Amino acid sequence: MSSFAFTDMSATALAAAIRQRRISASDVVEEHIAAVQRVNPRLNAVVADRFDAARAEARAADARVAAASSGEPLPPLLGVPCTVKEAVAFAGLPNSAGVVARGGVPAGSTAPAAQRLVEAGAIVLGATNTSEMCLWVESENRLYGRTRNPYDPARTAGGSSGGEGAAIGSGASPFGLGSDIGGSIRIPAFCCGVFGHKPSRGLVPTTGSWPPCDDGNRPLFAHGPLARRAEDLMPLLRILAGPDGVDPLAAGSGAGGAAHLGDPADVSLRGLPVLLIDECWPLIASDDMLWARERAAGALAAAGARVQRRRMPRLRRAVESYVTTLARTSGIGARDVLFAAGAHDVDWRALLRRGGPHTVATRLLLVAEQAHARLPRRWAERLIEAGECIAAELSAAIGDGVLLEPTLATTAPRHGRTVGRPWWLAHVVPFNLAGVPVTQTPLGLDPHGLPLGVQVAAGHGRDHVSIAVALELERIFGGWTPPPAPPTTVRTDELVRVLG
């Protein structure tokens, strides 16, 4: 089996080949380390590595396979490499979410979601970049710098799990663990042409993420997988799901745990309701994005699904309802997070200085947070109530079917184009308000070579349904399309020598 195949295969296929002794975990891990080293100078996706430990774990995995008797059960991900978002705690790796004042502070323990991957045999190669405090849709901070898109370095890889998107989209990692409080799994997965799944509320414990969740923002938040192949999503979700004894939503979720998850193979597309929402400001999307959604709907209709359309005028207020819900229900704000991290220079004069420890997006967020706190309580209560109405209407509209929605208004924007423009969140945050599962699904590339895609949302606890639709769309449209190799730079003196 060629080395190229290792960085093209799904985690499921890699694990099976390792168990069957057709390939070695050491070779698979080494090829992915080489891929990280090849793409990272250009993309800045992996910000801290553990390559030596990964090599040792791969050798141990090979030894375990060699010693196993015929038919002996082995961990489902044994020997398969992966990456983890830097904001998700992994013992020994940094856990700063790009905050300068917290730089160099390693996690003392591993988040339950990440630990479950390790116990399943996965080998973590390193931690990936995020936006500062995980609070914007571009992965840039003053600690690690900016992550770039593998299809066009002049464009964003998305955020806040942008390092994960870039690592997986470039082929350097088969899958990874991210988090999503406002599109932070789905936007990077879309921008980088891979799959990403935001689980049902409470399905996967949120424990071990930094900044930490509290009872106010936890209902909006989720840990979940990103992967280059759709067949990995459900197995990964089964590994990640279930209570941890700490997260109160995971302990009491109606979605239950892995035992309560359905099977995508049991989902029939014949007669499945597929809902499209007629566009309204700020849910306007480009022709390319709408065309991609129509192609996806047409493919599902050809498989027997029933495509329906409706208007949802309440969605016009989704962004302001989401922002207000996040700001007013959470017990810790962005400024509190920075103070807790040791950023004692967080005063308004310091924020106005260029070249300081905080990005423009963070400075704008802190100013907006202060202004938002001065708004009348009744005004905020009305917006929170509006968000609850949006969530209820959205869940009822999806029902037992799925909803197809663009992820962003356009393909991956150029760096800096989203800063100060909260309407970029309009297509993703309604699903955080509703707490429903959403599978970001790639749909090929546009004429400029940038990834297209669509969100597939299902009813709460019906993660297997949105994943089943993603599997069908991957079969039809091909799923992840590896980006072209970057052009080789030739020195002028070398060119003169070659040409004589």
PDB file of C-alpha atoms in Angstrom, residues 158-439:
ATOM      1  CA  GLY A 158     -12.359  29.366   9.566  1.00  0.00           C
ATOM      2  CA  GLY A 159     -12.681  29.326  13.315  1.00  0.00           C
ATOM      3  CA  SER A 160     -12.522  28.699  15.990  1.00  0.00           C
ATOM      4  CA  SER A 161     -11.416  25.124  15.169  1.00  0.00           C
ATOM      5  CA  GLY A 162      -9.498  26.440  12.159  1.00  0.00           C
ATOM      6  CA  GLY A 163      -6.309  24.544  12.901  1.00  0.00           C
ATOM      7  CA  GLU A 164      -8.286  21.313  12.855  1.00  0.00           C
ATOM      8  CA  GLY A 165      -9.933  22.225   9.558  1.00  0.00           C
ATOM      9  CA  ALA A 166      -6.597  23.090   7.940  1.00  0.00           C
ATOM     10  CA  ALA A 167      -4.791  20.004   9.272  1.00  0.00           C
ATOM     11  CA  ILE A 168      -7.511  17.631   8.087  1.00  0.00           C
ATOM     12  CA  GLY A 169      -8.239  19.485   4.844  1.00  0.00           C
ATOM     13  CA  SER A 170      -4.555  19.378   3.882  1.00  0.00           C
ATOM     14  CA  GLY A 171      -4.391  15.617   4.465  1.00  0.00           C
ATOM     15  CA  ALA A 172      -2.121  15.907   7.505  1.00  0.00           C
ATOM     16  CA  SER A 173      -4.659  14.361   9.906  1.00  0.00           C
ATOM     17  CA  PRO A 174      -7.438  11.808   9.288  1.00  0.00           C
ATOM     18  CA  PHE A 175      -9.703  13.313  11.931  1.00  0.00           C
ATOM     19  CA  GLY A 176      -9.678  15.634  14.899  1.00  0.00           C
ATOM     20  CA  LEU A 177     -11.569  16.895  17.912  1.00  0.00           C
ATOM     21  CA  GLY A 178     -13.029  20.395  17.829  1.00  0.00           C
ATOM     22  CA  SER A 179     -15.647  22.438  19.638  1.00  0.00           C
ATOM     23  CA  ASP A 180     -18.606  24.516  18.490  1.00  0.00           C
ATOM     24  CA  ILE A 181     -20.361  27.334  20.323  1.00  0.00           C
ATOM     25  CA  GLY A 182     -21.312  29.317  17.219  1.00  0.00           C
ATOM     26  CA  GLY A 183     -20.248  27.374  14.129  1.00  0.00           C
ATOM     27  CA  SER A 184     -16.717  26.636  15.351  1.00  0.00           C
ATOM     28  CA  ILE A 185     -16.692  23.084  13.954  1.00  0.00           C
ATOM     29  CA  ARG A 186     -18.845  23.666  10.894  1.00  0.00           C
ATOM     30  CA  ILE A 187     -17.229  26.847   9.546  1.00  0.00           C
ATOM     31  CA  PRO A 188     -13.648  25.451   9.513  1.00  0.00           C
ATOM     32  CA  ALA A 189     -14.879  22.146   8.093  1.00  0.00           C
ATOM     33  CA  PHE A 190     -16.627  24.065   5.328  1.00  0.00           C
ATOM     34  CA  CYS A 191     -13.738  26.415   4.574  1.00  0.00           C
ATOM     35  CA  CYS A 192     -11.289  23.505   4.436  1.00  0.00           C
ATOM     36  CA  GLY A 193     -13.459  21.088   2.463  1.00  0.00           C
ATOM     37  CA  VAL A 194     -13.984  18.358   5.077  1.00  0.00           C
ATOM     38  CA  PHE A 195     -16.739  16.909   7.249  1.00  0.00           C
ATOM     39  CA  GLY A 196     -17.613  18.280  10.672  1.00  0.00           C
ATOM     40  CA  HIS A 197     -20.355  17.261  13.068  1.00  0.00           C
ATOM     41  CA  LYS A 198     -21.880  19.375  15.837  1.00  0.00           C
ATOM     42  CA  PRO A 199     -23.612  16.792  18.039  1.00  0.00           C
ATOM     43  CA  SER A 200     -27.002  17.049  19.686  1.00  0.00           C
ATOM     44  CA  ARG A 201     -27.022  19.121  22.839  1.00  0.00           C
ATOM     45  CA  GLY A 202     -25.728  17.061  25.763  1.00  0.00           C
ATOM     46  CA  LEU A 203     -24.559  14.085  23.724  1.00  0.00           C
ATOM     47  CA  VAL A 204     -20.806  14.672  24.201  1.00  0.00           C
ATOM     48  CA  PRO A 205     -19.504  16.128  27.492  1.00  0.00           C
ATOM     49  CA  THR A 206     -18.061  19.619  27.257  1.00  0.00           C
ATOM     50  CA  THR A 207     -15.774  19.164  30.267  1.00  0.00           C
ATOM     51  CA  GLY A 208     -12.133  20.135  29.783  1.00  0.00           C
ATOM     52  CA  SER A 209     -12.501  22.954  27.304  1.00  0.00           C
ATOM     53  CA  TRP A 210     -10.865  26.331  27.898  1.00  0.00           C
ATOM     54  CA  PRO A 211     -12.350  28.888  28.276  1.00  0.00           C
ATOM     55  CA  PRO A 212     -14.598  26.751  30.479  1.00  0.00           C
ATOM     56  CA  CYS A 213     -18.333  26.406  30.058  1.00  0.00           C
ATOM     57  CA  ASP A 214     -20.816  27.435  32.696  1.00  0.00           C
ATOM     58  CA  ASP A 215     -24.505  26.710  33.102  1.00  0.00           C
ATOM     59  CA  GLY A 216     -25.371  29.717  30.953  1.00  0.00           C
ATOM     60  CA  ASN A 217     -23.351  29.035  27.793  1.00  0.00           C
ATOM     61  CA  ARG A 218     -23.154  25.225  28.016  1.00  0.00           C
ATOM     62  CA  PRO A 219     -26.453  24.708  26.109  1.00  0.00           C
ATOM     63  CA  LEU A 220     -24.881  26.450  23.098  1.00  0.00           C
ATOM     64  CA  PHE A 221     -21.625  24.493  23.219  1.00  0.00           C
ATOM     65  CA  ALA A 222     -20.526  21.098  21.913  1.00  0.00           C
ATOM     66  CA  HIS A 223     -17.409  19.006  21.407  1.00  0.00           C
ATOM     67  CA  GLY A 224     -17.433  17.080  18.153  1.00  0.00           C
ATOM     68  CA  PRO A 225     -15.404  15.465  15.379  1.00  0.00           C
ATOM     69  CA  LEU A 226     -14.003  16.750  12.100  1.00  0.00           C
ATOM     70  CA  ALA A 227     -12.954  14.147   9.519  1.00  0.00           C
ATOM     71  CA  ARG A 228     -11.863  13.877   5.912  1.00  0.00           C
ATOM     72  CA  ARG A 229     -14.264  10.962   5.272  1.00  0.00           C
ATOM     73  CA  ALA A 230     -17.934  10.763   6.284  1.00  0.00           C
ATOM     74  CA  GLU A 231     -17.734   7.100   7.297  1.00  0.00           C
ATOM     75  CA  ASP A 232     -15.708   8.140  10.354  1.00  0.00           C
ATOM     76  CA  LEU A 233     -18.327  10.461  11.845  1.00  0.00           C
ATOM     77  CA  MET A 234     -20.671   7.902  13.395  1.00  0.00           C
ATOM     78  CA  PRO A 235     -17.954   5.641  14.846  1.00  0.00           C
ATOM     79  CA  LEU A 236     -16.249   8.710  16.330  1.00  0.00           C
ATOM     80  CA  LEU A 237     -19.520   9.962  17.767  1.00  0.00           C
ATOM     81  CA  ARG A 238     -20.147   6.599  19.436  1.00  0.00           C
ATOM     82  CA  ILE A 239     -16.718   6.846  21.075  1.00  0.00           C
ATOM     83  CA  LEU A 240     -17.233  10.446  22.204  1.00  0.00           C
ATOM     84  CA  ALA A 241     -20.828  10.176  23.438  1.00  0.00           C
ATOM     85  CA  GLY A 242     -22.091   9.561  26.936  1.00  0.00           C
ATOM     86  CA  PRO A 243     -22.065  11.162  30.399  1.00  0.00           C
ATOM     87  CA  ASP A 244     -18.827  11.896  32.232  1.00  0.00           C
ATOM     88  CA  GLY A 245     -20.221  12.609  35.672  1.00  0.00           C
ATOM     89  CA  VAL A 246     -19.307  16.294  35.461  1.00  0.00           C
ATOM     90  CA  ASP A 247     -21.208  17.935  32.614  1.00  0.00           C
ATOM     91  CA  PRO A 248     -24.827  18.206  33.837  1.00  0.00           C
ATOM     92  CA  LEU A 249     -26.253  18.304  30.322  1.00  0.00           C
ATOM     93  CA  ALA A 250     -24.414  15.161  29.297  1.00  0.00           C
ATOM     94  CA  ALA A 251     -25.626  13.421  32.448  1.00  0.00           C
ATOM     95  CA  GLY A 252     -29.270  14.208  31.810  1.00  0.00           C
ATOM     96  CA  SER A 253     -29.505  14.496  28.041  1.00  0.00           C
ATOM     97  CA  GLY A 254     -32.460  12.972  26.272  1.00  0.00           C
ATOM     98  CA  ALA A 255     -29.985  12.004  23.591  1.00  0.00           C
ATOM     99  CA  GLY A 256     -28.506   9.603  26.137  1.00  0.00           C
ATOM    100  CA  GLY A 257     -25.176   8.139  25.174  1.00  0.00           C
ATOM    101  CA  ALA A 258     -23.638   5.899  22.586  1.00  0.00           C
ATOM    102  CA  ALA A 259     -26.155   3.132  23.318  1.00  0.00           C
ATOM    103  CA  HIS A 260     -29.014   5.417  22.262  1.00  0.00           C
ATOM    104  CA  LEU A 261     -27.494   6.539  18.974  1.00  0.00           C
ATOM    105  CA  GLY A 262     -29.178   5.332  15.825  1.00  0.00           C
ATOM    106  CA  ASP A 263     -27.512   3.741  12.827  1.00  0.00           C
ATOM    107  CA  PRO A 264     -27.130   5.683   9.551  1.00  0.00           C
ATOM    108  CA  ALA A 265     -27.582   2.396   7.699  1.00  0.00           C
ATOM    109  CA  ASP A 266     -31.169   2.252   8.989  1.00  0.00           C
ATOM    110  CA  VAL A 267     -32.071   5.639   7.463  1.00  0.00           C
ATOM    111  CA  SER A 268     -34.067   5.494   4.240  1.00  0.00           C
ATOM    112  CA  LEU A 269     -33.906   8.515   1.976  1.00  0.00           C
ATOM    113  CA  ARG A 270     -37.169   7.532   0.296  1.00  0.00           C
ATOM    114  CA  GLY A 271     -39.815   9.864   1.649  1.00  0.00           C
ATOM    115  CA  LEU A 272     -37.367  11.677   3.939  1.00  0.00           C
ATOM    116  CA  PRO A 273     -38.475  15.322   4.342  1.00  0.00           C
ATOM    117  CA  VAL A 274     -35.728  17.717   3.208  1.00  0.00           C
ATOM    118  CA  LEU A 275     -36.386  21.332   4.139  1.00  0.00           C
ATOM    119  CA  LEU A 276     -34.935  24.419   2.464  1.00  0.00           C
ATOM    120  CA  ILE A 277     -35.466  27.846   4.017  1.00  0.00           C
ATOM    121  CA  ASP A 278     -36.125  30.712   1.646  1.00  0.00           C
ATOM    122  CA  GLU A 279     -33.368  33.279   2.078  1.00  0.00           C
ATOM    123  CA  CYS A 280     -33.943  36.444   4.078  1.00  0.00           C
ATOM    124  CA  TRP A 281     -31.538  39.020   5.478  1.00  0.00           C
ATOM    125  CA  PRO A 282     -29.141  38.276   7.076  1.00  0.00           C
ATOM    126  CA  LEU A 283     -29.396  34.733   5.660  1.00  0.00           C
ATOM    127  CA  ILE A 284     -28.557  35.898   2.149  1.00  0.00           C
ATOM    128  CA  ALA A 285     -25.983  33.691   0.426  1.00  0.00           C
ATOM    129  CA  SER A 286     -24.027  33.894  -2.810  1.00  0.00           C
ATOM    130  CA  ASP A 287     -25.216  32.208  -5.977  1.00  0.00           C
ATOM    131  CA  ASP A 288     -22.481  29.581  -5.632  1.00  0.00           C
ATOM    132  CA  MET A 289     -23.601  28.675  -2.129  1.00  0.00           C
ATOM    133  CA  LEU A 290     -27.264  28.498  -3.073  1.00  0.00           C
ATOM    134  CA  TRP A 291     -26.428  26.501  -6.205  1.00  0.00           C
ATOM    135  CA  ALA A 292     -24.522  23.991  -4.060  1.00  0.00           C
ATOM    136  CA  ARG A 293     -27.500  23.627  -1.730  1.00  0.00           C
ATOM    137  CA  GLU A 294     -29.872  23.151  -4.700  1.00  0.00           C
ATOM    138  CA  ARG A 295     -27.605  20.465  -6.161  1.00  0.00           C
ATOM    139  CA  ALA A 296     -27.600  18.656  -2.821  1.00  0.00           C
ATOM    140  CA  ALA A 297     -31.381  18.881  -2.557  1.00  0.00           C
ATOM    141  CA  GLY A 298     -31.762  17.646  -6.134  1.00  0.00           C
ATOM    142  CA  ALA A 299     -29.526  14.651  -5.455  1.00  0.00           C
ATOM    143  CA  LEU A 300     -31.566  13.726  -2.395  1.00  0.00           C
ATOM    144  CA  ALA A 301     -34.805  14.168  -4.350  1.00  0.00           C
ATOM    145  CA  ALA A 302     -33.460  11.776  -6.986  1.00  0.00           C
ATOM    146  CA  ALA A 303     -32.960   9.253  -4.165  1.00  0.00           C
ATOM    147  CA  GLY A 304     -36.615   9.610  -3.169  1.00  0.00           C
ATOM    148  CA  ALA A 305     -36.542  12.388  -0.580  1.00  0.00           C
ATOM    149  CA  ARG A 306     -39.373  14.941  -0.423  1.00  0.00           C
ATOM    150  CA  VAL A 307     -37.943  18.457  -0.810  1.00  0.00           C
ATOM    151  CA  GLN A 308     -39.979  21.207   0.854  1.00  0.00           C
ATOM    152  CA  ARG A 309     -39.524  24.969   1.151  1.00  0.00           C
ATOM    153  CA  ARG A 310     -40.734  27.459   3.688  1.00  0.00           C
ATOM    154  CA  ARG A 311     -40.057  30.927   5.014  1.00  0.00           C
ATOM    155  CA  MET A 312     -38.871  31.583   8.560  1.00  0.00           C
ATOM    156  CA  PRO A 313     -38.883  35.374   9.066  1.00  0.00           C
ATOM    157  CA  ARG A 314     -37.822  35.002  12.715  1.00  0.00           C
ATOM    158  CA  LEU A 315     -34.364  33.971  11.521  1.00  0.00           C
ATOM    159  CA  ARG A 316     -33.702  37.623  10.710  1.00  0.00           C
ATOM    160  CA  ARG A 317     -33.113  38.094  14.449  1.00  0.00           C
ATOM    161  CA  ALA A 318     -31.032  34.944  14.954  1.00  0.00           C
ATOM    162  CA  VAL A 319     -27.652  36.665  15.283  1.00  0.00           C
ATOM    163  CA  GLU A 320     -28.730  39.340  17.765  1.00  0.00           C
ATOM    164  CA  SER A 321     -30.730  36.761  19.733  1.00  0.00           C
ATOM    165  CA  TYR A 322     -27.735  34.435  19.828  1.00  0.00           C
ATOM    166  CA  VAL A 323     -25.271  37.161  20.842  1.00  0.00           C
ATOM    167  CA  THR A 324     -27.620  38.391  23.577  1.00  0.00           C
ATOM    168  CA  THR A 325     -28.251  34.860  24.854  1.00  0.00           C
ATOM    169  CA  LEU A 326     -24.517  34.175  25.004  1.00  0.00           C
ATOM    170  CA  ALA A 327     -23.734  37.518  26.655  1.00  0.00           C
ATOM    171  CA  ARG A 328     -26.554  37.615  29.208  1.00  0.00           C
ATOM    172  CA  THR A 329     -26.838  33.958  30.254  1.00  0.00           C
ATOM    173  CA  SER A 330     -23.141  33.225  30.655  1.00  0.00           C
ATOM    174  CA  GLY A 331     -21.666  33.967  34.071  1.00  0.00           C
ATOM    175  CA  ILE A 332     -18.216  34.733  32.634  1.00  0.00           C
ATOM    176  CA  GLY A 333     -17.485  37.241  29.883  1.00  0.00           C
ATOM    177  CA  ALA A 334     -14.510  37.649  27.602  1.00  0.00           C
ATOM    178  CA  ARG A 335     -12.889  40.204  29.903  1.00  0.00           C
ATOM    179  CA  ASP A 336     -13.320  37.838  32.861  1.00  0.00           C
ATOM    180  CA  VAL A 337     -11.640  35.072  30.869  1.00  0.00           C
ATOM    181  CA  LEU A 338      -8.652  37.272  30.102  1.00  0.00           C
ATOM    182  CA  PHE A 339      -8.317  38.359  33.723  1.00  0.00           C
ATOM    183  CA  ALA A 340      -8.501  34.714  34.836  1.00  0.00           C
ATOM    184  CA  ALA A 341      -5.712  33.934  32.376  1.00  0.00           C
ATOM    185  CA  GLY A 342      -3.526  36.628  33.908  1.00  0.00           C
ATOM    186  CA  ALA A 343      -4.084  39.364  31.310  1.00  0.00           C
ATOM    187  CA  HIS A 344      -4.166  42.161  33.882  1.00  0.00           C
ATOM    188  CA  ASP A 345      -3.603  44.817  31.230  1.00  0.00           C
ATOM    189  CA  VAL A 346      -7.174  44.487  29.966  1.00  0.00           C
ATOM    190  CA  ASP A 347      -8.200  48.112  30.195  1.00  0.00           C
ATOM    191  CA  TRP A 348      -9.781  50.187  27.484  1.00  0.00           C
ATOM    192  CA  ARG A 349      -6.696  52.328  26.797  1.00  0.00           C
ATOM    193  CA  ALA A 350      -4.573  49.186  26.355  1.00  0.00           C
ATOM    194  CA  LEU A 351      -7.150  47.735  24.009  1.00  0.00           C
ATOM    195  CA  LEU A 352      -6.865  50.682  21.662  1.00  0.00           C
ATOM    196  CA  ARG A 353      -3.113  50.207  21.194  1.00  0.00           C
ATOM    197  CA  ARG A 354      -1.958  48.443  18.071  1.00  0.00           C
ATOM    198  CA  GLY A 355       0.534  45.636  18.407  1.00  0.00           C
ATOM    199  CA  GLY A 356      -0.790  44.560  21.801  1.00  0.00           C
ATOM    200  CA  PRO A 357      -1.498  41.013  22.985  1.00  0.00           C
ATOM    201  CA  HIS A 358      -5.041  40.879  21.620  1.00  0.00           C
ATOM    202  CA  THR A 359      -6.401  40.612  18.086  1.00  0.00           C
ATOM    203  CA  VAL A 360      -8.667  43.215  16.513  1.00  0.00           C
ATOM    204  CA  ALA A 361     -11.552  40.749  16.780  1.00  0.00           C
ATOM    205  CA  THR A 362     -10.995  40.379  20.530  1.00  0.00           C
ATOM    206  CA  ARG A 363     -10.695  44.134  21.086  1.00  0.00           C
ATOM    207  CA  LEU A 364     -13.950  44.727  19.235  1.00  0.00           C
ATOM    208  CA  LEU A 365     -15.585  41.928  21.200  1.00  0.00           C
ATOM    209  CA  LEU A 366     -14.529  43.432  24.535  1.00  0.00           C
ATOM    210  CA  VAL A 367     -15.840  46.869  23.583  1.00  0.00           C
ATOM    211  CA  ALA A 368     -19.104  45.333  22.348  1.00  0.00           C
ATOM    212  CA  GLU A 369     -19.405  43.328  25.562  1.00  0.00           C
ATOM    213  CA  GLN A 370     -19.131  46.480  27.659  1.00  0.00           C
ATOM    214  CA  ALA A 371     -21.679  48.288  25.486  1.00  0.00           C
ATOM    215  CA  HIS A 372     -24.037  45.321  25.559  1.00  0.00           C
ATOM    216  CA  ALA A 373     -24.005  45.242  29.354  1.00  0.00           C
ATOM    217  CA  ARG A 374     -25.516  48.759  29.389  1.00  0.00           C
ATOM    218  CA  LEU A 375     -28.550  47.793  27.321  1.00  0.00           C
ATOM    219  CA  PRO A 376     -31.932  47.687  29.104  1.00  0.00           C
ATOM    220  CA  ARG A 377     -32.769  44.357  30.727  1.00  0.00           C
ATOM    221  CA  ARG A 378     -36.191  44.145  29.074  1.00  0.00           C
ATOM    222  CA  TRP A 379     -34.617  44.595  25.639  1.00  0.00           C
ATOM    223  CA  ALA A 380     -32.251  41.726  26.341  1.00  0.00           C
ATOM    224  CA  GLU A 381     -35.053  39.537  27.698  1.00  0.00           C
ATOM    225  CA  ARG A 382     -37.043  40.033  24.509  1.00  0.00           C
ATOM    226  CA  LEU A 383     -34.106  38.991  22.369  1.00  0.00           C
ATOM    227  CA  ILE A 384     -33.505  35.908  24.509  1.00  0.00           C
ATOM    228  CA  GLU A 385     -37.197  35.028  24.189  1.00  0.00           C
ATOM    229  CA  ALA A 386     -36.912  35.535  20.429  1.00  0.00           C
ATOM    230  CA  GLY A 387     -34.000  33.084  20.405  1.00  0.00           C
ATOM    231  CA  GLU A 388     -36.109  30.522  22.235  1.00  0.00           C
ATOM    232  CA  CYS A 389     -38.877  30.973  19.646  1.00  0.00           C
ATOM    233  CA  ILE A 390     -36.361  30.541  16.821  1.00  0.00           C
ATOM    234  CA  ALA A 391     -35.075  27.338  18.426  1.00  0.00           C
ATOM    235  CA  ALA A 392     -38.578  25.917  18.868  1.00  0.00           C
ATOM    236  CA  GLU A 393     -39.679  26.820  15.338  1.00  0.00           C
ATOM    237  CA  LEU A 394     -36.507  25.413  13.817  1.00  0.00           C
ATOM    238  CA  SER A 395     -36.788  22.118  15.705  1.00  0.00           C
ATOM    239  CA  ALA A 396     -40.443  21.743  14.776  1.00  0.00           C
ATOM    240  CA  ALA A 397     -39.732  22.525  11.121  1.00  0.00           C
ATOM    241  CA  ILE A 398     -36.979  19.894  10.923  1.00  0.00           C
ATOM    242  CA  GLY A 399     -39.105  17.243  12.603  1.00  0.00           C
ATOM    243  CA  ASP A 400     -38.114  13.750  11.488  1.00  0.00           C
ATOM    244  CA  GLY A 401     -36.370  15.047   8.373  1.00  0.00           C
ATOM    245  CA  VAL A 402     -33.361  17.219   7.674  1.00  0.00           C
ATOM    246  CA  LEU A 403     -32.747  20.851   6.810  1.00  0.00           C
ATOM    247  CA  LEU A 404     -30.152  21.976   4.265  1.00  0.00           C
ATOM    248  CA  GLU A 405     -28.557  25.383   4.837  1.00  0.00           C
ATOM    249  CA  PRO A 406     -25.422  27.144   3.554  1.00  0.00           C
ATOM    250  CA  THR A 407     -22.697  27.434   6.161  1.00  0.00           C
ATOM    251  CA  LEU A 408     -21.490  30.905   5.227  1.00  0.00           C
ATOM    252  CA  ALA A 409     -22.755  33.567   2.851  1.00  0.00           C
ATOM    253  CA  THR A 410     -19.794  32.858   0.540  1.00  0.00           C
ATOM    254  CA  THR A 411     -16.914  30.465   0.149  1.00  0.00           C
ATOM    255  CA  ALA A 412     -13.956  30.978   2.506  1.00  0.00           C
ATOM    256  CA  PRO A 413     -13.453  34.769   2.803  1.00  0.00           C
ATOM    257  CA  ARG A 414     -10.096  36.498   2.654  1.00  0.00           C
ATOM    258  CA  HIS A 415      -8.294  37.081   5.931  1.00  0.00           C
ATOM    259  CA  GLY A 416      -9.808  39.867   8.006  1.00  0.00           C
ATOM    260  CA  ARG A 417     -13.006  40.199   5.995  1.00  0.00           C
ATOM    261  CA  THR A 418     -15.217  38.837   8.793  1.00  0.00           C
ATOM    262  CA  VAL A 419     -13.865  40.979  11.648  1.00  0.00           C
ATOM    263  CA  GLY A 420     -16.508  43.288  13.077  1.00  0.00           C
ATOM    264  CA  ARG A 421     -19.210  41.683  10.929  1.00  0.00           C
ATOM    265  CA  PRO A 422     -21.317  39.412  13.144  1.00  0.00           C
ATOM    266  CA  TRP A 423     -23.721  38.621  10.310  1.00  0.00           C
ATOM    267  CA  TRP A 424     -21.207  36.011   9.127  1.00  0.00           C
ATOM    268  CA  LEU A 425     -22.690  33.890  11.932  1.00  0.00           C
ATOM    269  CA  ALA A 426     -26.229  34.073  10.561  1.00  0.00           C
ATOM    270  CA  HIS A 427     -26.317  30.626   8.924  1.00  0.00           C
ATOM    271  CA  VAL A 428     -24.791  28.680  11.816  1.00  0.00           C
ATOM    272  CA  VAL A 429     -25.948  30.083  15.174  1.00  0.00           C
ATOM    273  CA  PRO A 430     -29.653  29.180  14.839  1.00  0.00           C
ATOM    274  CA  PHE A 431     -28.625  25.533  15.256  1.00  0.00           C
ATOM    275  CA  ASN A 432     -26.673  26.324  18.435  1.00  0.00           C
ATOM    276  CA  LEU A 433     -29.786  27.977  19.827  1.00  0.00           C
ATOM    277  CA  ALA A 434     -31.820  24.885  18.968  1.00  0.00           C
ATOM    278  CA  GLY A 435     -29.213  22.369  20.156  1.00  0.00           C
ATOM    279  CA  VAL A 436     -29.827  20.088  17.170  1.00  0.00           C
ATOM    280  CA  PRO A 437     -27.180  17.985  15.397  1.00  0.00           C
ATOM    281  CA  VAL A 438     -25.636  19.406  12.233  1.00  0.00           C
ATOM    282  CA  THR A 439     -23.269  17.698   9.801  1.00  0.00           C
TER     283      THR A 439
END
